[in-house]
Amino acid sequence: MVAIKTRVARSRINPDCQNDPPPLRVLTFLYSFAPGGVERIAARLHAAWAARGVDSRIVLADARIAAPMPLTAVTQIAAEPRSGTLARFVALLRGVPAIIAADRVDVLFCAGNTYTAPAVALRLLLGRTCPPILAKISNDLLRPDMPWLVRVFYRRWLRIQGRYIDHFVGMAPAMRGEIAHLIGVAQDRISIIEDPALSDADIARLARVRDGALRTRPGRHYLAIGRLAPQKNFALLLDAFARIAQPDDRLRILGEGPERAALEAQAARLGIADQVALPGHTDPLDIWLGAADAFVLSSDFEGVPAVVIEALAAGLPIIATDCCVSMADLLGHGTLGTLIPVGNVAALAAAMATIATAELEATMQARRAAAQRFTIEHATGKYVALLAMLAKTRAAQR
């Protein structure tokens, strides 16, 4: 039997406001509050929607990882404390339908590509009683890392998503065409809402940290952030750094994951182990962004990486691979950072070698202005309007 633990009990009826329309009811389902961008931004949106009067709830399959911020209306569904993805997937399918029925949920929010599988499964399970589903596309749809045969089946899976998910959100304008082409949906089923990776307060704080940092140390200090996994291609970054590193240069890679041992061995083999640090997953990132001379993204594929937005907010020089359709726009087509081909170690090394450790104030301010598009204050109203539209359309159909 599925155990349901609700942190906050809520009433649907206010006896003092019998004639008021009920609030918009939105349910976000997550496997857990894993230390990743998708879950962190889902929590941020949940809190912002609640502040706007939306009756917002998060349902978790595993609550052992603490939320990234204080939250209310969080429900845990778990048959037993197991951490496997399949077990959490099954727990969501067993528990979410009862909550949808009890709360009369208006819209389901699918927080990222990782959650499209339970979204489609819920639609198949519930049929016409399933609320409309809004899915945010949080990662690259092309997936060049996949073997060709796997990619054939993956493309068919994207088309299945287009059949059973009602509406899609892209995180930057360049994603619209990619979503329409690969998922196979009409333009009126796609909205663009810039990813709310930061708040206005975050941008101001990162600017202060960066401006207040004393960077009087010798050498160039490079920073990279991400899960130590093949997608991030930190092996490429180590190769590039080894080509250009001077004795006082340093590289820090923040994150944790299955490739730690391989990356440490590679750094030792390249003779740069004393110049490379892997401190693990750290939060907040302020001190690291403030101390760095440049931010480097070496990924093979991404959606709209929040770490690049944070680097922009700090005013940092940025070197990034052309790993998604949105990266050129994100870097101002070369005015805010340097874009290099994916997997090109020579180009990455050359860009790292020529990075300017002292830049014009105007360039730093331009980066910070670009980051303003990616705030929760900018996105909340757009999301609430879109969620309300989906709920209204479904109500009219009924």
Coordinates of C-alpha atoms in Angstrom, one line a residue:
M1 CA 0.0 0.0 0.0
V2 CA 1.2 3.5 -0.8
A3 CA 1.8 5.7 2.2
I4 CA 0.9 9.4 1.8
K5 CA 2.4 12.0 4.1
T6 CA 1.2 15.5 3.6
R7 CA 3.1 18.3 5.4
V8 CA 0.3 20.8 5.1
A9 CA -3.4 20.0 5.1
R10 CA -5.5 22.4 3.1
S11 CA -9.2 23.1 2.9
R12 CA -10.9 23.7 -0.4
I13 CA -13.6 25.9 1.0
N14 CA -13.3 29.1 2.8
P15 CA -16.5 29.6 4.9
D16 CA -16.0 33.4 4.8
C17 CA -15.8 33.5 1.0
Q18 CA -18.4 31.1 -0.2
N19 CA -19.0 33.0 -3.5
D20 CA -15.3 33.4 -4.5
P21 CA -14.1 31.2 -7.4
P22 CA -11.8 28.4 -6.3
P23 CA -8.1 29.1 -6.8
L24 CA -6.2 27.5 -9.7
R25 CA -5.0 24.1 -8.6
V26 CA -1.7 22.9 -9.9
L27 CA 0.2 19.7 -9.0
T28 CA 3.9 19.2 -9.7
F29 CA 5.2 15.7 -9.4
L30 CA 8.9 15.0 -8.7
Y31 CA 11.0 11.9 -8.0
S32 CA 12.8 13.8 -5.2
F33 CA 14.5 17.2 -4.5
A34 CA 17.7 15.9 -6.2
P35 CA 20.5 18.5 -6.3
G36 CA 19.7 19.4 -9.9
G37 CA 18.5 22.5 -11.8
V38 CA 15.1 21.0 -12.8
E39 CA 14.1 20.2 -9.2
R40 CA 15.5 23.5 -7.8
I41 CA 13.6 25.5 -10.3
A42 CA 10.4 23.5 -9.8
A43 CA 10.6 24.3 -6.1
R44 CA 11.1 28.0 -7.0
L45 CA 8.1 28.1 -9.3
H46 CA 6.0 26.3 -6.7
A47 CA 6.7 28.9 -4.1
A48 CA 6.1 31.8 -6.5
W49 CA 2.8 30.4 -7.7
A50 CA 1.6 29.9 -4.2
A51 CA 2.5 33.6 -3.5
R52 CA 0.3 34.6 -6.4
G53 CA -2.7 32.7 -4.9
V54 CA -2.4 29.5 -6.9
D55 CA -3.3 26.4 -4.9
S56 CA 0.0 24.7 -5.7
R57 CA 1.2 21.3 -4.5
I58 CA 4.4 19.3 -5.0
V59 CA 4.2 15.5 -4.8
L60 CA 7.4 13.6 -4.1
A61 CA 8.2 9.9 -4.4
D62 CA 11.2 10.3 -2.1
A63 CA 11.5 13.1 0.5
R64 CA 14.9 12.1 1.9
I65 CA 16.6 15.0 0.2
A66 CA 15.6 18.3 1.8
A67 CA 13.9 21.0 -0.3
P68 CA 16.2 23.7 -1.6
M69 CA 14.0 26.3 0.2
P70 CA 11.2 26.3 2.8
L71 CA 8.1 25.0 1.1
T72 CA 4.5 24.3 2.1
A73 CA 2.0 21.9 0.5
V74 CA 4.5 19.1 -0.2
T75 CA 3.3 15.5 -0.1
Q76 CA 5.4 12.4 0.0
I77 CA 4.2 9.3 -1.7
A78 CA 6.3 6.2 -1.1
A79 CA 5.6 2.5 -0.7
E80 CA 9.0 2.1 1.1
P81 CA 12.2 4.1 1.2
R82 CA 13.8 3.0 -2.0
S83 CA 15.9 5.3 -4.2
G84 CA 15.7 3.5 -7.6
T85 CA 14.1 5.5 -10.4
L86 CA 11.8 2.7 -11.3
A87 CA 10.5 2.4 -7.8
R88 CA 9.9 6.2 -7.6
F89 CA 8.2 6.1 -11.0
V90 CA 5.8 3.4 -9.8
A91 CA 5.1 5.2 -6.6
L92 CA 4.1 8.3 -8.5
L93 CA 1.7 6.3 -10.7
R94 CA 0.2 4.6 -7.7
G95 CA -0.3 7.7 -5.5
V96 CA -0.8 10.7 -7.8
P97 CA -4.2 9.7 -9.2
A98 CA -5.8 9.6 -5.8
I99 CA -4.5 13.1 -5.0
I100 CA -5.8 14.4 -8.4
A101 CA -9.2 13.1 -7.6
A102 CA -9.3 14.3 -4.0
D103 CA -8.0 17.8 -4.8
R104 CA -9.7 18.2 -8.2
V105 CA -6.4 19.3 -9.7
D106 CA -6.7 21.7 -12.7
V107 CA -3.3 21.3 -14.3
L108 CA -0.3 18.9 -13.9
F109 CA 3.1 20.5 -14.3
C110 CA 5.9 18.3 -15.7
A111 CA 9.0 20.0 -14.5
G112 CA 11.5 18.7 -17.2
N113 CA 12.4 16.1 -19.7
T114 CA 13.0 13.6 -16.9
Y115 CA 9.4 13.7 -15.9
T116 CA 7.7 13.2 -19.3
A117 CA 7.5 9.4 -18.8
P118 CA 5.3 9.7 -15.7
A119 CA 3.4 12.5 -17.4
V120 CA 2.5 10.3 -20.4
A121 CA 1.8 7.3 -18.1
L122 CA -0.6 9.3 -16.0
R123 CA -2.5 10.4 -19.1
L124 CA -2.8 6.8 -20.3
L125 CA -3.8 5.7 -16.8
L126 CA -6.4 8.4 -16.2
G127 CA -7.7 8.9 -19.7
R128 CA -10.2 11.8 -20.0
T129 CA -10.1 12.4 -16.3
C130 CA -6.5 13.4 -16.4
P131 CA -6.0 17.2 -16.0
P132 CA -4.2 19.0 -18.8
I133 CA -0.4 18.5 -18.7
L134 CA 2.1 21.4 -19.1
A135 CA 5.7 20.1 -19.8
K136 CA 8.8 22.2 -19.6
I137 CA 11.5 21.1 -22.0
S138 CA 14.6 21.4 -19.8
N139 CA 17.2 19.6 -21.9
D140 CA 18.4 19.2 -25.5
L141 CA 16.0 17.2 -27.7
L142 CA 18.5 16.3 -30.3
R143 CA 20.6 14.1 -28.0
P144 CA 23.7 13.6 -30.2
D145 CA 25.2 11.4 -27.5
M146 CA 22.8 8.6 -28.2
P147 CA 23.8 5.7 -30.6
W148 CA 21.8 6.1 -33.8
L149 CA 19.5 3.1 -33.2
V150 CA 18.7 4.4 -29.7
R151 CA 18.1 7.8 -31.2
V152 CA 15.5 6.4 -33.6
F153 CA 13.5 5.0 -30.8
Y154 CA 14.0 8.3 -28.8
R155 CA 12.6 10.3 -31.7
R156 CA 9.5 8.1 -31.6
W157 CA 9.2 8.6 -27.9
L158 CA 9.2 12.4 -28.5
R159 CA 6.3 12.0 -30.9
I160 CA 4.4 10.0 -28.3
Q161 CA 4.9 13.0 -25.9
G162 CA 3.4 15.3 -28.4
R163 CA 0.4 13.1 -28.6
Y164 CA -0.4 12.9 -24.9
I165 CA 1.0 16.1 -23.4
D166 CA -1.2 19.2 -23.9
H167 CA 1.3 22.0 -24.0
F168 CA 5.1 22.6 -23.9
V169 CA 7.3 25.4 -22.6
G170 CA 10.6 26.2 -24.1
M171 CA 13.2 28.1 -22.0
A172 CA 14.5 30.3 -24.8
P173 CA 13.1 31.5 -28.2
A174 CA 15.4 29.3 -30.2
M175 CA 13.8 26.2 -28.7
R176 CA 10.4 26.8 -30.3
G177 CA 11.4 25.4 -33.7
E178 CA 13.2 22.4 -32.2
I179 CA 10.1 21.5 -30.1
A180 CA 7.7 21.9 -33.0
H181 CA 9.9 19.7 -35.3
L182 CA 11.0 16.9 -33.0
I183 CA 7.9 16.6 -30.8
G184 CA 5.6 17.2 -33.7
V185 CA 3.2 19.8 -32.2
A186 CA 1.7 22.9 -33.6
Q187 CA 3.0 26.4 -32.7
D188 CA -0.1 27.1 -30.6
R189 CA 0.9 24.3 -28.2
I190 CA 4.3 25.8 -27.5
S191 CA 5.1 28.8 -25.2
I192 CA 8.4 30.4 -24.5
I193 CA 9.1 31.4 -20.9
E194 CA 12.7 32.0 -20.0
D195 CA 13.9 29.6 -17.3
P196 CA 13.6 31.3 -13.8
A197 CA 17.1 30.2 -12.7
L198 CA 17.5 33.3 -10.5
S199 CA 15.6 36.0 -8.7
D200 CA 16.3 39.8 -8.8
A201 CA 17.8 39.4 -5.4
D202 CA 20.2 36.7 -6.6
I203 CA 21.4 38.9 -9.5
A204 CA 22.1 41.8 -7.1
R205 CA 23.9 39.4 -4.7
L206 CA 26.0 37.8 -7.3
A207 CA 27.0 41.2 -8.7
R208 CA 28.0 42.4 -5.2
V209 CA 30.1 39.2 -4.5
R210 CA 31.8 39.5 -7.9
D211 CA 32.5 43.3 -7.5
G212 CA 33.8 42.8 -3.9
A213 CA 36.1 39.9 -4.6
L214 CA 39.8 40.5 -4.5
R215 CA 41.5 38.7 -7.4
T216 CA 45.1 39.6 -6.7
R217 CA 46.4 36.0 -7.0
P218 CA 48.7 35.1 -9.8
G219 CA 47.5 33.0 -12.7
R220 CA 44.1 32.5 -14.3
H221 CA 41.3 30.8 -12.3
Y222 CA 38.8 28.8 -14.3
L223 CA 35.5 27.5 -12.9
A224 CA 33.2 24.8 -14.2
I225 CA 30.0 23.5 -12.6
G226 CA 27.9 20.4 -13.2
R227 CA 27.3 16.8 -12.5
L228 CA 30.4 14.6 -13.0
A229 CA 28.7 12.7 -15.9
P230 CA 29.5 12.1 -19.6
Q231 CA 27.0 14.8 -20.7
K232 CA 29.2 17.5 -19.2
N233 CA 32.4 16.2 -20.9
F234 CA 34.7 17.4 -18.2
A235 CA 37.3 15.1 -19.7
L236 CA 37.5 17.5 -22.7
L237 CA 37.9 20.4 -20.2
L238 CA 40.8 18.7 -18.5
D239 CA 42.5 18.0 -21.8
A240 CA 42.1 21.7 -22.9
F241 CA 43.4 23.0 -19.5
A242 CA 46.4 20.7 -19.7
R243 CA 47.3 22.3 -23.0
I244 CA 47.4 25.9 -21.8
A245 CA 47.9 25.7 -18.0
Q246 CA 50.7 27.9 -16.6
P247 CA 52.1 27.0 -13.2
D248 CA 49.8 29.5 -11.4
D249 CA 46.7 28.6 -13.3
R250 CA 43.9 26.7 -11.5
L251 CA 40.7 24.9 -12.5
R252 CA 37.8 24.1 -10.2
I253 CA 35.0 21.8 -11.2
L254 CA 32.1 21.9 -8.8
G255 CA 29.8 18.9 -8.8
E256 CA 29.5 15.2 -7.9
G257 CA 28.8 12.1 -10.0
P258 CA 30.0 8.8 -11.4
E259 CA 33.0 10.1 -13.3
R260 CA 34.9 11.5 -10.3
A261 CA 37.5 8.7 -10.2
A262 CA 38.0 8.8 -13.9
L263 CA 38.5 12.5 -13.9
E264 CA 40.9 12.4 -11.0
A265 CA 42.9 9.7 -12.8
Q266 CA 42.9 11.8 -16.0
A267 CA 44.2 14.9 -14.2
A268 CA 47.0 12.8 -12.6
R269 CA 47.9 11.3 -16.0
L270 CA 48.0 14.8 -17.6
G271 CA 50.3 16.1 -14.8
I272 CA 47.8 18.8 -13.6
A273 CA 46.4 17.1 -10.5
D274 CA 47.9 19.8 -8.3
Q275 CA 46.2 22.5 -10.3
V276 CA 42.7 20.9 -10.5
A277 CA 40.2 20.8 -7.6
L278 CA 37.0 18.8 -7.5
P279 CA 35.3 20.1 -4.2
G280 CA 32.0 18.2 -4.9
H281 CA 28.5 19.7 -4.9
T282 CA 28.5 23.1 -3.2
D283 CA 25.7 25.6 -2.6
P284 CA 25.6 28.5 -2.7
L285 CA 28.0 29.2 -5.6
D286 CA 28.7 32.9 -4.7
I287 CA 32.2 32.5 -3.4
W288 CA 33.3 30.4 -6.4
L289 CA 31.7 32.7 -8.9
G290 CA 33.3 35.7 -7.2
A291 CA 36.8 34.2 -7.1
A292 CA 36.9 32.9 -10.7
D293 CA 38.4 34.7 -13.7
A294 CA 36.3 32.8 -16.2
F295 CA 33.5 30.2 -16.4
V296 CA 33.8 27.3 -18.8
L297 CA 31.0 25.0 -20.0
S298 CA 32.3 21.9 -21.9
S299 CA 29.0 20.0 -22.3
D300 CA 28.0 17.8 -25.3
F301 CA 24.4 18.8 -24.9
E302 CA 22.3 21.0 -22.6
G303 CA 18.9 22.7 -22.4
V304 CA 19.4 26.3 -21.1
P305 CA 22.0 25.7 -18.5
A306 CA 21.3 27.6 -15.3
V307 CA 25.0 27.8 -14.4
V308 CA 25.6 29.9 -17.5
I309 CA 22.9 32.3 -16.4
E310 CA 24.5 32.5 -12.9
A311 CA 27.8 33.3 -14.5
L312 CA 26.2 36.0 -16.6
A313 CA 24.6 37.5 -13.4
A314 CA 28.1 37.6 -11.8
G315 CA 29.5 39.3 -14.9
L316 CA 32.0 36.5 -15.6
P317 CA 33.7 35.9 -18.9
I318 CA 32.2 32.7 -20.3
I319 CA 33.5 30.1 -22.7
A320 CA 30.9 27.5 -23.8
T321 CA 30.4 24.8 -26.3
D322 CA 27.6 25.2 -28.8
C323 CA 25.7 22.5 -27.0
C324 CA 22.1 23.6 -27.6
V325 CA 20.0 25.7 -29.9
S326 CA 19.8 28.5 -27.3
M327 CA 23.5 29.0 -26.5
A328 CA 24.3 31.5 -29.2
D329 CA 21.4 33.7 -28.1
L330 CA 22.3 33.2 -24.4
L331 CA 25.8 34.5 -25.1
G332 CA 24.6 37.4 -27.2
H333 CA 26.0 35.8 -30.4
G334 CA 29.5 36.3 -29.2
T335 CA 29.2 39.7 -27.4
L336 CA 28.8 38.2 -23.9
G337 CA 31.0 35.1 -24.2
T338 CA 32.9 32.8 -26.5
L339 CA 31.2 30.0 -28.3
I340 CA 33.2 27.0 -29.6
P341 CA 32.2 23.8 -31.4
V342 CA 31.2 20.8 -29.3
G343 CA 34.0 18.4 -28.6
N344 CA 36.8 20.6 -30.1
V345 CA 39.6 20.5 -27.6
A346 CA 41.9 22.8 -29.6
A347 CA 39.2 25.5 -29.9
L348 CA 38.4 25.2 -26.1
A349 CA 42.1 25.4 -25.2
A350 CA 42.6 28.5 -27.5
A351 CA 39.6 30.3 -26.0
M352 CA 40.8 29.5 -22.4
A353 CA 44.3 30.8 -23.3
T354 CA 43.1 34.1 -24.5
I355 CA 40.5 34.9 -21.8
A356 CA 40.9 38.4 -20.4
T357 CA 41.2 38.4 -16.6
A358 CA 40.4 42.2 -16.6
E359 CA 37.4 43.4 -18.6
L360 CA 35.6 46.6 -19.3
E361 CA 32.8 47.5 -16.9
A362 CA 30.4 47.8 -19.7
T363 CA 30.8 44.2 -20.7
M364 CA 30.2 43.0 -17.2
Q365 CA 27.0 45.1 -17.0
A366 CA 25.8 43.8 -20.3
R367 CA 26.1 40.2 -19.0
R368 CA 24.1 41.1 -15.9
A369 CA 21.4 42.8 -17.9
A370 CA 21.1 39.7 -20.1
A371 CA 20.6 37.5 -17.0
Q372 CA 17.5 39.7 -16.0
R373 CA 15.4 37.7 -18.5
F374 CA 15.9 34.6 -16.5
T375 CA 14.3 35.6 -13.1
I376 CA 11.4 34.2 -11.2
E377 CA 9.9 37.7 -11.2
H378 CA 10.0 37.7 -15.0
A379 CA 8.5 34.2 -15.4
T380 CA 5.9 33.8 -12.7
G381 CA 3.1 35.9 -14.3
K382 CA 3.6 34.2 -17.6
Y383 CA 3.4 30.7 -16.1
V384 CA 0.3 31.6 -14.1
A385 CA -1.4 33.0 -17.2
L386 CA -0.5 29.8 -19.2
L387 CA -1.7 27.5 -16.4
A388 CA -5.0 29.4 -16.1
M389 CA -5.5 29.2 -19.9
L390 CA -5.0 25.4 -19.9
A391 CA -7.5 25.0 -17.0
K392 CA -10.0 27.3 -18.7
T393 CA -9.7 25.5 -22.0
R394 CA -10.3 22.1 -20.4
A395 CA -13.3 23.4 -18.4
A396 CA -14.8 24.7 -21.6
Q397 CA -14.3 21.3 -23.3
R398 CA -16.1 19.6 -20.5

